Amino acid sequence: MSASAPQHPHSHAVRRNFICHCLEGGLYMGGTAFLAPESVLPKMVETLGGQAWIIAMMPVLLPAASASAGVFIAPIVERLPRFKPWVLFFGFLQRLPYLITGLILMYADNIEGALLSIVVLTPIISGLLGGITVVAWMEMVTRMVPEKARAAGWAVRYIIQAVIGILAGAVIHQVLTHFDNRTAYAWLHLAVFGLLFVSWLSQLFMHEDEHMRNRHPATPCGPYRDYLHSLPGILRAQPRLIKLVITRFTGMGYLMVVSFLTIHALNVTGRPKEDMGRFVTCQAVGVVLGSLLASWVGYRSGGKVLLQASRVVCVALCIWVSVTESFTGFMLSYFVLGFGLFLDRVGDLTLAAELCPPERRSTLQAILGFCNVFAFLLATFISGQIYAWTQSFETVATVAAAFAIISMIILHRIPEPRLVAVQKNS
């Protein structure tokens, strides 16, 4: 037998799992494009009378809710003999709120006063259910997909999302043009559920064999309270992850500025709300190019360089959206947003997975996610309050650019794990 035997011996299963992983994520994220949290949802909430702080938080409600539950579920996940049944069961529940909301909006009577609450609660409930899934899902994916292929896997998922997003932009434009607000929002929610359900079906074909179940030893059983008390110490023992937490918070510039970008663009240009479908399409095109570049660079160099590049793009975006006044200029802004935001996401997922030691990866991923909840909510709350106080989009963009610069400085102090591994082996 060759000394250089592959790490994942069941190559057929690995290929199938990689394909299913890409389809599941691409279809899921592509489905959410019909209610694009960076463009459609903020404008939808403004139309329904939502306040500035609610509008600001719409892009982050789903990921924040999803991340909030993981840290409490991690000790259960670390003892699971198999991940797939858990992921399938809770993943199905995670997708149901969009179906229920779509049917309520389509058929329920006399609910006009509750529309805002229904629209806002849908991503929160879905996210909380998804949070029960995400730790097991992340561990399953990490074990099913070889390390060097992970960045490519994330990127392929985002490319599938982008292709669907291009089509979603045209659908959004048509739906908002030909239906009243309530009916249009109902169809958009149902479209989301349709693709999310197909993404769930793709997970049925993933294969979790004995090789993939050879997990690290389970953490010792003990009182749940002791587990919770141990979490701060687990994070303190990983100084690089503490820096990553701070880097993530200060790297929220994209989400701070995008919460009000659609509203600002439509107000400045005087275009109707259905034209935000054009923004979704432009953003999706940017995602394609950003994901292709992220796949190529991430495979060769890891996630850190992608995060550094995304911060530079964020600063440039903040400057551009502060000065442009044309509809074409804002379409370009959404292209740049998609490009930079997905450099950030591929880089972040890749770097976080490689910074976490395998023996406590589930718990550490859950802790990082829980910290991200506060980063999401605090950053967007800050942007919402600034906008409410100043009524100035340019001020929000300036603060977002400052956050990105600070994030670059902190990120510089985190070593790239692949370079560290090469140095240890040399």
PDB file of C-alpha atoms in Angstrom, residues 112-397:
ATOM      1  CA  GLU A 112     -53.269  43.288   8.230  1.00  0.00           C
ATOM      2  CA  GLY A 113     -52.201  44.440  11.700  1.00  0.00           C
ATOM      3  CA  ALA A 114     -50.139  41.293  12.192  1.00  0.00           C
ATOM      4  CA  LEU A 115     -48.308  41.304   8.850  1.00  0.00           C
ATOM      5  CA  LEU A 116     -45.177  42.988  10.211  1.00  0.00           C
ATOM      6  CA  SER A 117     -44.907  40.562  13.129  1.00  0.00           C
ATOM      7  CA  ILE A 118     -45.432  37.547  10.865  1.00  0.00           C
ATOM      8  CA  VAL A 119     -42.765  38.676   8.392  1.00  0.00           C
ATOM      9  CA  VAL A 120     -40.247  39.434  11.165  1.00  0.00           C
ATOM     10  CA  LEU A 121     -40.886  36.259  13.173  1.00  0.00           C
ATOM     11  CA  THR A 122     -40.545  33.894  10.203  1.00  0.00           C
ATOM     12  CA  PRO A 123     -36.718  34.085   9.909  1.00  0.00           C
ATOM     13  CA  ILE A 124     -36.389  34.087  13.705  1.00  0.00           C
ATOM     14  CA  ILE A 125     -38.361  30.850  14.162  1.00  0.00           C
ATOM     15  CA  SER A 126     -36.652  29.228  11.187  1.00  0.00           C
ATOM     16  CA  GLY A 127     -33.281  30.316  12.528  1.00  0.00           C
ATOM     17  CA  LEU A 128     -33.909  28.942  16.011  1.00  0.00           C
ATOM     18  CA  LEU A 129     -34.863  25.566  14.563  1.00  0.00           C
ATOM     19  CA  GLY A 130     -31.872  25.741  12.252  1.00  0.00           C
ATOM     20  CA  GLY A 131     -29.653  26.443  15.243  1.00  0.00           C
ATOM     21  CA  ILE A 132     -30.528  23.038  16.636  1.00  0.00           C
ATOM     22  CA  THR A 133     -29.325  21.580  13.328  1.00  0.00           C
ATOM     23  CA  VAL A 134     -26.275  23.645  12.484  1.00  0.00           C
ATOM     24  CA  VAL A 135     -23.678  22.178  14.881  1.00  0.00           C
ATOM     25  CA  ALA A 136     -24.397  18.612  13.748  1.00  0.00           C
ATOM     26  CA  TRP A 137     -24.568  19.787  10.132  1.00  0.00           C
ATOM     27  CA  MET A 138     -21.205  21.546  10.371  1.00  0.00           C
ATOM     28  CA  GLU A 139     -19.567  18.514  11.977  1.00  0.00           C
ATOM     29  CA  MET A 140     -21.098  16.211   9.359  1.00  0.00           C
ATOM     30  CA  VAL A 141     -19.908  18.386   6.486  1.00  0.00           C
ATOM     31  CA  THR A 142     -16.450  18.808   7.978  1.00  0.00           C
ATOM     32  CA  ARG A 143     -16.052  15.028   8.132  1.00  0.00           C
ATOM     33  CA  MET A 144     -17.644  14.305   4.759  1.00  0.00           C
ATOM     34  CA  VAL A 145     -15.685  16.871   2.728  1.00  0.00           C
ATOM     35  CA  PRO A 146     -11.854  16.705   2.657  1.00  0.00           C
ATOM     36  CA  GLU A 147     -10.048  19.731   4.076  1.00  0.00           C
ATOM     37  CA  LYS A 148      -8.556  21.041   0.816  1.00  0.00           C
ATOM     38  CA  ALA A 149     -11.916  20.771  -0.944  1.00  0.00           C
ATOM     39  CA  ARG A 150     -13.887  22.736   1.668  1.00  0.00           C
ATOM     40  CA  ALA A 151     -13.225  26.185   0.260  1.00  0.00           C
ATOM     41  CA  ALA A 152     -14.215  24.896  -3.186  1.00  0.00           C
ATOM     42  CA  GLY A 153     -17.329  23.344  -1.666  1.00  0.00           C
ATOM     43  CA  TRP A 154     -18.402  26.586  -0.021  1.00  0.00           C
ATOM     44  CA  ALA A 155     -17.729  28.456  -3.239  1.00  0.00           C
ATOM     45  CA  VAL A 156     -19.739  26.020  -5.409  1.00  0.00           C
ATOM     46  CA  ARG A 157     -22.655  26.379  -3.009  1.00  0.00           C
ATOM     47  CA  TYR A 158     -22.502  30.147  -3.374  1.00  0.00           C
ATOM     48  CA  ILE A 159     -22.283  29.904  -7.164  1.00  0.00           C
ATOM     49  CA  ILE A 160     -25.464  27.788  -7.224  1.00  0.00           C
ATOM     50  CA  GLN A 161     -27.050  30.368  -4.938  1.00  0.00           C
ATOM     51  CA  ALA A 162     -25.995  33.135  -7.290  1.00  0.00           C
ATOM     52  CA  VAL A 163     -27.425  31.454 -10.382  1.00  0.00           C
ATOM     53  CA  ILE A 164     -30.749  31.030  -8.593  1.00  0.00           C
ATOM     54  CA  GLY A 165     -30.439  34.594  -7.299  1.00  0.00           C
ATOM     55  CA  ILE A 166     -30.181  35.943 -10.846  1.00  0.00           C
ATOM     56  CA  LEU A 167     -33.483  34.246 -11.680  1.00  0.00           C
ATOM     57  CA  ALA A 168     -34.954  35.305  -8.336  1.00  0.00           C
ATOM     58  CA  GLY A 169     -34.312  38.960  -9.142  1.00  0.00           C
ATOM     59  CA  ALA A 170     -36.477  38.718 -12.254  1.00  0.00           C
ATOM     60  CA  VAL A 171     -39.189  36.818 -10.368  1.00  0.00           C
ATOM     61  CA  ILE A 172     -39.224  39.398  -7.555  1.00  0.00           C
ATOM     62  CA  HIS A 173     -39.623  42.212 -10.080  1.00  0.00           C
ATOM     63  CA  GLN A 174     -42.565  40.487 -11.764  1.00  0.00           C
ATOM     64  CA  VAL A 175     -44.295  39.466  -8.530  1.00  0.00           C
ATOM     65  CA  LEU A 176     -44.064  42.933  -6.992  1.00  0.00           C
ATOM     66  CA  THR A 177     -45.257  44.489 -10.260  1.00  0.00           C
ATOM     67  CA  HIS A 178     -48.364  42.341 -10.766  1.00  0.00           C
ATOM     68  CA  PHE A 179     -49.577  41.594  -7.209  1.00  0.00           C
ATOM     69  CA  ASP A 180     -50.487  43.651  -4.170  1.00  0.00           C
ATOM     70  CA  ASN A 181     -48.005  43.648  -1.284  1.00  0.00           C
ATOM     71  CA  ARG A 182     -49.620  40.877   0.744  1.00  0.00           C
ATOM     72  CA  THR A 183     -50.090  38.469  -2.173  1.00  0.00           C
ATOM     73  CA  ALA A 184     -46.593  39.216  -3.477  1.00  0.00           C
ATOM     74  CA  TYR A 185     -45.031  38.509  -0.077  1.00  0.00           C
ATOM     75  CA  ALA A 186     -47.039  35.263   0.133  1.00  0.00           C
ATOM     76  CA  TRP A 187     -45.724  34.019  -3.236  1.00  0.00           C
ATOM     77  CA  LEU A 188     -42.164  34.963  -2.288  1.00  0.00           C
ATOM     78  CA  HIS A 189     -42.405  32.994   0.974  1.00  0.00           C
ATOM     79  CA  LEU A 190     -43.803  29.974  -0.869  1.00  0.00           C
ATOM     80  CA  ALA A 191     -41.016  30.180  -3.454  1.00  0.00           C
ATOM     81  CA  VAL A 192     -38.480  30.154  -0.616  1.00  0.00           C
ATOM     82  CA  PHE A 193     -40.044  27.036   0.902  1.00  0.00           C
ATOM     83  CA  GLY A 194     -40.104  25.249  -2.452  1.00  0.00           C
ATOM     84  CA  LEU A 195     -36.351  25.508  -2.965  1.00  0.00           C
ATOM     85  CA  LEU A 196     -35.596  24.907   0.707  1.00  0.00           C
ATOM     86  CA  PHE A 197     -37.551  21.660   0.536  1.00  0.00           C
ATOM     87  CA  VAL A 198     -35.627  20.501  -2.549  1.00  0.00           C
ATOM     88  CA  SER A 199     -32.383  21.327  -0.722  1.00  0.00           C
ATOM     89  CA  TRP A 200     -33.549  19.109   2.142  1.00  0.00           C
ATOM     90  CA  LEU A 201     -34.231  16.268  -0.298  1.00  0.00           C
ATOM     91  CA  SER A 202     -30.628  16.428  -1.549  1.00  0.00           C
ATOM     92  CA  GLN A 203     -29.388  15.529   1.944  1.00  0.00           C
ATOM     93  CA  LEU A 204     -31.184  12.182   1.754  1.00  0.00           C
ATOM     94  CA  PHE A 205     -28.496  10.954  -0.647  1.00  0.00           C
ATOM     95  CA  MET A 206     -25.541  11.768   1.619  1.00  0.00           C
ATOM     96  CA  HIS A 207     -23.719   8.692   2.903  1.00  0.00           C
ATOM     97  CA  GLU A 208     -22.455   8.585   6.476  1.00  0.00           C
ATOM     98  CA  ASP A 209     -20.296   5.463   6.644  1.00  0.00           C
ATOM     99  CA  GLU A 210     -18.235   3.954   9.442  1.00  0.00           C
ATOM    100  CA  HIS A 211     -15.134   5.865   8.405  1.00  0.00           C
ATOM    101  CA  MET A 212     -16.945   9.139   8.911  1.00  0.00           C
ATOM    102  CA  ARG A 213     -18.322   8.046  12.264  1.00  0.00           C
ATOM    103  CA  ASN A 214     -14.839   7.575  13.747  1.00  0.00           C
ATOM    104  CA  ARG A 215     -15.158  10.706  15.775  1.00  0.00           C
ATOM    105  CA  HIS A 216     -13.106  12.135  18.575  1.00  0.00           C
ATOM    106  CA  PRO A 217     -13.834  10.668  22.031  1.00  0.00           C
ATOM    107  CA  ALA A 218     -17.034  12.022  23.520  1.00  0.00           C
ATOM    108  CA  THR A 219     -16.650  14.606  26.215  1.00  0.00           C
ATOM    109  CA  PRO A 220     -17.032  13.197  29.702  1.00  0.00           C
ATOM    110  CA  CYS A 221     -20.602  13.099  30.959  1.00  0.00           C
ATOM    111  CA  GLY A 222     -21.294  15.598  33.687  1.00  0.00           C
ATOM    112  CA  PRO A 223     -23.824  18.142  34.874  1.00  0.00           C
ATOM    113  CA  TYR A 224     -25.063  20.430  32.137  1.00  0.00           C
ATOM    114  CA  ARG A 225     -24.341  23.414  34.384  1.00  0.00           C
ATOM    115  CA  ASP A 226     -20.670  22.402  34.518  1.00  0.00           C
ATOM    116  CA  TYR A 227     -20.620  22.323  30.728  1.00  0.00           C
ATOM    117  CA  LEU A 228     -21.998  25.860  30.525  1.00  0.00           C
ATOM    118  CA  HIS A 229     -19.501  27.084  33.119  1.00  0.00           C
ATOM    119  CA  SER A 230     -16.656  25.537  31.125  1.00  0.00           C
ATOM    120  CA  LEU A 231     -17.445  27.402  27.892  1.00  0.00           C
ATOM    121  CA  PRO A 232     -15.603  30.679  28.671  1.00  0.00           C
ATOM    122  CA  GLY A 233     -12.492  28.703  29.644  1.00  0.00           C
ATOM    123  CA  ILE A 234     -12.637  26.648  26.435  1.00  0.00           C
ATOM    124  CA  LEU A 235     -12.672  29.858  24.392  1.00  0.00           C
ATOM    125  CA  ARG A 236      -9.959  31.540  26.494  1.00  0.00           C
ATOM    126  CA  ALA A 237      -7.687  28.582  25.763  1.00  0.00           C
ATOM    127  CA  GLN A 238      -7.864  29.475  22.050  1.00  0.00           C
ATOM    128  CA  PRO A 239      -6.467  33.036  21.710  1.00  0.00           C
ATOM    129  CA  ARG A 240      -6.630  32.880  17.910  1.00  0.00           C
ATOM    130  CA  LEU A 241     -10.362  32.235  18.099  1.00  0.00           C
ATOM    131  CA  ILE A 242     -10.832  35.208  20.417  1.00  0.00           C
ATOM    132  CA  LYS A 243      -9.195  37.366  17.761  1.00  0.00           C
ATOM    133  CA  LEU A 244     -11.483  35.791  15.160  1.00  0.00           C
ATOM    134  CA  VAL A 245     -14.541  36.730  17.263  1.00  0.00           C
ATOM    135  CA  ILE A 246     -13.405  40.368  17.348  1.00  0.00           C
ATOM    136  CA  THR A 247     -12.560  40.242  13.647  1.00  0.00           C
ATOM    137  CA  ARG A 248     -16.063  39.002  12.866  1.00  0.00           C
ATOM    138  CA  PHE A 249     -17.718  41.786  14.873  1.00  0.00           C
ATOM    139  CA  THR A 250     -15.674  44.554  13.302  1.00  0.00           C
ATOM    140  CA  GLY A 251     -16.140  42.891   9.923  1.00  0.00           C
ATOM    141  CA  MET A 252     -19.901  43.528   9.975  1.00  0.00           C
ATOM    142  CA  GLY A 253     -19.532  46.632   7.814  1.00  0.00           C
ATOM    143  CA  TYR A 254     -21.332  45.003   4.881  1.00  0.00           C
ATOM    144  CA  LEU A 255     -24.404  44.224   6.970  1.00  0.00           C
ATOM    145  CA  MET A 256     -24.383  47.624   8.654  1.00  0.00           C
ATOM    146  CA  VAL A 257     -24.541  49.473   5.343  1.00  0.00           C
ATOM    147  CA  VAL A 258     -26.743  47.077   3.384  1.00  0.00           C
ATOM    148  CA  SER A 259     -29.642  47.318   5.835  1.00  0.00           C
ATOM    149  CA  PHE A 260     -30.456  50.766   4.456  1.00  0.00           C
ATOM    150  CA  LEU A 261     -28.877  50.545   1.003  1.00  0.00           C
ATOM    151  CA  THR A 262     -32.039  49.519  -0.871  1.00  0.00           C
ATOM    152  CA  ILE A 263     -34.132  52.186   0.861  1.00  0.00           C
ATOM    153  CA  HIS A 264     -31.461  54.817   0.175  1.00  0.00           C
ATOM    154  CA  ALA A 265     -31.074  53.761  -3.465  1.00  0.00           C
ATOM    155  CA  LEU A 266     -34.806  53.827  -4.210  1.00  0.00           C
ATOM    156  CA  ASN A 267     -35.249  57.162  -2.434  1.00  0.00           C
ATOM    157  CA  VAL A 268     -32.333  58.820  -4.243  1.00  0.00           C
ATOM    158  CA  THR A 269     -33.249  57.513  -7.688  1.00  0.00           C
ATOM    159  CA  GLY A 270     -37.024  57.698  -7.297  1.00  0.00           C
ATOM    160  CA  ARG A 271     -37.452  54.175  -8.660  1.00  0.00           C
ATOM    161  CA  PRO A 272     -40.440  51.926  -7.633  1.00  0.00           C
ATOM    162  CA  LYS A 273     -40.000  49.134  -5.089  1.00  0.00           C
ATOM    163  CA  GLU A 274     -40.213  46.363  -7.709  1.00  0.00           C
ATOM    164  CA  ASP A 275     -36.861  47.544  -9.089  1.00  0.00           C
ATOM    165  CA  MET A 276     -35.134  46.085  -6.034  1.00  0.00           C
ATOM    166  CA  GLY A 277     -35.365  42.827  -7.980  1.00  0.00           C
ATOM    167  CA  ARG A 278     -32.667  44.305 -10.230  1.00  0.00           C
ATOM    168  CA  PHE A 279     -30.462  44.706  -7.168  1.00  0.00           C
ATOM    169  CA  VAL A 280     -30.919  41.019  -6.284  1.00  0.00           C
ATOM    170  CA  THR A 281     -29.806  40.040  -9.796  1.00  0.00           C
ATOM    171  CA  CYS A 282     -26.739  42.306  -9.710  1.00  0.00           C
ATOM    172  CA  GLN A 283     -25.777  41.001  -6.301  1.00  0.00           C
ATOM    173  CA  ALA A 284     -26.085  37.430  -7.560  1.00  0.00           C
ATOM    174  CA  VAL A 285     -23.717  38.130 -10.454  1.00  0.00           C
ATOM    175  CA  GLY A 286     -21.209  39.513  -7.970  1.00  0.00           C
ATOM    176  CA  VAL A 287     -21.616  36.358  -5.897  1.00  0.00           C
ATOM    177  CA  VAL A 288     -20.656  34.220  -8.914  1.00  0.00           C
ATOM    178  CA  LEU A 289     -17.389  36.065  -9.486  1.00  0.00           C
ATOM    179  CA  GLY A 290     -16.655  36.380  -5.779  1.00  0.00           C
ATOM    180  CA  SER A 291     -17.228  32.681  -5.224  1.00  0.00           C
ATOM    181  CA  LEU A 292     -15.077  31.673  -8.198  1.00  0.00           C
ATOM    182  CA  LEU A 293     -12.216  33.785  -6.910  1.00  0.00           C
ATOM    183  CA  ALA A 294     -12.763  32.560  -3.345  1.00  0.00           C
ATOM    184  CA  SER A 295     -12.679  28.943  -4.507  1.00  0.00           C
ATOM    185  CA  TRP A 296      -9.410  29.410  -6.375  1.00  0.00           C
ATOM    186  CA  VAL A 297      -7.644  31.457  -3.694  1.00  0.00           C
ATOM    187  CA  GLY A 298      -9.086  29.563  -0.721  1.00  0.00           C
ATOM    188  CA  TYR A 299      -8.012  26.189  -2.112  1.00  0.00           C
ATOM    189  CA  ARG A 300      -4.432  27.383  -2.465  1.00  0.00           C
ATOM    190  CA  SER A 301      -3.970  29.868   0.354  1.00  0.00           C
ATOM    191  CA  GLY A 302      -6.691  29.346   2.976  1.00  0.00           C
ATOM    192  CA  GLY A 303      -9.317  31.688   4.361  1.00  0.00           C
ATOM    193  CA  LYS A 304      -7.337  34.557   5.877  1.00  0.00           C
ATOM    194  CA  VAL A 305      -6.376  36.224   2.610  1.00  0.00           C
ATOM    195  CA  LEU A 306     -10.025  36.118   1.510  1.00  0.00           C
ATOM    196  CA  LEU A 307     -11.106  37.926   4.672  1.00  0.00           C
ATOM    197  CA  GLN A 308      -8.422  40.559   4.149  1.00  0.00           C
ATOM    198  CA  ALA A 309      -9.550  41.159   0.577  1.00  0.00           C
ATOM    199  CA  SER A 310     -13.205  41.368   1.621  1.00  0.00           C
ATOM    200  CA  ARG A 311     -12.422  44.167   4.090  1.00  0.00           C
ATOM    201  CA  VAL A 312     -10.732  46.197   1.365  1.00  0.00           C
ATOM    202  CA  VAL A 313     -13.778  45.723  -0.877  1.00  0.00           C
ATOM    203  CA  CYS A 314     -16.047  46.795   1.992  1.00  0.00           C
ATOM    204  CA  VAL A 315     -14.218  50.098   2.426  1.00  0.00           C
ATOM    205  CA  ALA A 316     -14.429  50.761  -1.317  1.00  0.00           C
ATOM    206  CA  LEU A 317     -18.153  49.922  -1.311  1.00  0.00           C
ATOM    207  CA  CYS A 318     -18.882  52.292   1.571  1.00  0.00           C
ATOM    208  CA  ILE A 319     -17.154  55.131  -0.261  1.00  0.00           C
ATOM    209  CA  TRP A 320     -18.964  54.409  -3.525  1.00  0.00           C
ATOM    210  CA  VAL A 321     -22.508  54.174  -2.118  1.00  0.00           C
ATOM    211  CA  SER A 322     -21.974  57.464  -0.296  1.00  0.00           C
ATOM    212  CA  VAL A 323     -21.368  59.393  -3.514  1.00  0.00           C
ATOM    213  CA  THR A 324     -23.315  57.661  -6.297  1.00  0.00           C
ATOM    214  CA  GLU A 325     -26.789  58.924  -7.202  1.00  0.00           C
ATOM    215  CA  SER A 326     -27.653  56.943 -10.356  1.00  0.00           C
ATOM    216  CA  PHE A 327     -29.597  53.704 -10.576  1.00  0.00           C
ATOM    217  CA  THR A 328     -26.745  52.180 -12.586  1.00  0.00           C
ATOM    218  CA  GLY A 329     -24.339  53.196  -9.844  1.00  0.00           C
ATOM    219  CA  PHE A 330     -26.440  51.426  -7.223  1.00  0.00           C
ATOM    220  CA  MET A 331     -26.699  48.332  -9.420  1.00  0.00           C
ATOM    221  CA  LEU A 332     -22.900  48.327  -9.508  1.00  0.00           C
ATOM    222  CA  SER A 333     -22.922  48.712  -5.732  1.00  0.00           C
ATOM    223  CA  TYR A 334     -24.945  45.519  -5.346  1.00  0.00           C
ATOM    224  CA  PHE A 335     -22.576  43.705  -7.689  1.00  0.00           C
ATOM    225  CA  VAL A 336     -19.655  44.765  -5.492  1.00  0.00           C
ATOM    226  CA  LEU A 337     -21.661  43.822  -2.395  1.00  0.00           C
ATOM    227  CA  GLY A 338     -22.211  40.282  -3.670  1.00  0.00           C
ATOM    228  CA  PHE A 339     -18.556  39.976  -4.685  1.00  0.00           C
ATOM    229  CA  GLY A 340     -17.132  41.180  -1.375  1.00  0.00           C
ATOM    230  CA  LEU A 341     -19.690  39.608   0.940  1.00  0.00           C
ATOM    231  CA  PHE A 342     -19.012  36.146  -0.421  1.00  0.00           C
ATOM    232  CA  LEU A 343     -15.263  36.564  -0.304  1.00  0.00           C
ATOM    233  CA  ASP A 344     -15.962  37.187   3.369  1.00  0.00           C
ATOM    234  CA  ARG A 345     -18.264  34.201   3.856  1.00  0.00           C
ATOM    235  CA  VAL A 346     -16.055  31.645   2.107  1.00  0.00           C
ATOM    236  CA  GLY A 347     -12.991  32.978   3.904  1.00  0.00           C
ATOM    237  CA  ASP A 348     -14.714  33.007   7.285  1.00  0.00           C
ATOM    238  CA  LEU A 349     -16.057  29.460   7.017  1.00  0.00           C
ATOM    239  CA  THR A 350     -12.687  28.151   5.831  1.00  0.00           C
ATOM    240  CA  LEU A 351     -10.599  29.956   8.462  1.00  0.00           C
ATOM    241  CA  ALA A 352     -12.938  29.098  11.350  1.00  0.00           C
ATOM    242  CA  ALA A 353     -13.000  25.386  10.468  1.00  0.00           C
ATOM    243  CA  GLU A 354      -9.195  25.230  10.299  1.00  0.00           C
ATOM    244  CA  LEU A 355      -8.594  27.233  13.486  1.00  0.00           C
ATOM    245  CA  CYS A 356     -10.721  24.897  15.637  1.00  0.00           C
ATOM    246  CA  PRO A 357      -8.896  21.854  17.077  1.00  0.00           C
ATOM    247  CA  PRO A 358     -10.662  18.649  15.916  1.00  0.00           C
ATOM    248  CA  GLU A 359     -11.143  17.274  19.445  1.00  0.00           C
ATOM    249  CA  ARG A 360     -13.526  20.116  20.450  1.00  0.00           C
ATOM    250  CA  ARG A 361     -14.563  21.385  17.044  1.00  0.00           C
ATOM    251  CA  SER A 362     -18.318  21.038  17.615  1.00  0.00           C
ATOM    252  CA  THR A 363     -18.220  22.985  20.873  1.00  0.00           C
ATOM    253  CA  LEU A 364     -15.865  25.654  19.559  1.00  0.00           C
ATOM    254  CA  GLN A 365     -17.941  26.159  16.403  1.00  0.00           C
ATOM    255  CA  ALA A 366     -21.002  26.550  18.615  1.00  0.00           C
ATOM    256  CA  ILE A 367     -19.231  29.083  20.846  1.00  0.00           C
ATOM    257  CA  LEU A 368     -18.109  31.060  17.801  1.00  0.00           C
ATOM    258  CA  GLY A 369     -21.664  31.028  16.496  1.00  0.00           C
ATOM    259  CA  PHE A 370     -23.045  32.189  19.844  1.00  0.00           C
ATOM    260  CA  CYS A 371     -20.548  35.057  19.922  1.00  0.00           C
ATOM    261  CA  ASN A 372     -21.626  35.911  16.398  1.00  0.00           C
ATOM    262  CA  VAL A 373     -25.200  36.434  17.618  1.00  0.00           C
ATOM    263  CA  PHE A 374     -24.083  39.416  19.666  1.00  0.00           C
ATOM    264  CA  ALA A 375     -21.872  40.637  16.834  1.00  0.00           C
ATOM    265  CA  PHE A 376     -24.786  40.518  14.372  1.00  0.00           C
ATOM    266  CA  LEU A 377     -27.275  42.208  16.654  1.00  0.00           C
ATOM    267  CA  LEU A 378     -24.937  44.812  18.136  1.00  0.00           C
ATOM    268  CA  ALA A 379     -23.464  45.914  14.807  1.00  0.00           C
ATOM    269  CA  THR A 380     -26.830  46.244  13.090  1.00  0.00           C
ATOM    270  CA  PHE A 381     -28.370  47.893  16.161  1.00  0.00           C
ATOM    271  CA  ILE A 382     -25.574  50.465  16.068  1.00  0.00           C
ATOM    272  CA  SER A 383     -26.248  51.154  12.387  1.00  0.00           C
ATOM    273  CA  GLY A 384     -29.985  51.386  13.041  1.00  0.00           C
ATOM    274  CA  GLN A 385     -29.531  53.855  15.876  1.00  0.00           C
ATOM    275  CA  ILE A 386     -27.116  55.969  13.852  1.00  0.00           C
ATOM    276  CA  TYR A 387     -29.614  56.095  10.991  1.00  0.00           C
ATOM    277  CA  ALA A 388     -32.502  56.915  13.351  1.00  0.00           C
ATOM    278  CA  TRP A 389     -30.535  59.727  15.016  1.00  0.00           C
ATOM    279  CA  THR A 390     -28.968  61.267  11.925  1.00  0.00           C
ATOM    280  CA  GLN A 391     -31.275  60.199   9.067  1.00  0.00           C
ATOM    281  CA  SER A 392     -27.990  60.074   7.133  1.00  0.00           C
ATOM    282  CA  PHE A 393     -27.070  57.011   5.114  1.00  0.00           C
ATOM    283  CA  GLU A 394     -23.621  58.504   4.504  1.00  0.00           C
ATOM    284  CA  THR A 395     -22.909  58.492   8.255  1.00  0.00           C
ATOM    285  CA  VAL A 396     -23.820  54.806   8.469  1.00  0.00           C
ATOM    286  CA  ALA A 397     -21.489  54.063   5.537  1.00  0.00           C
TER     287      ALA A 397
END
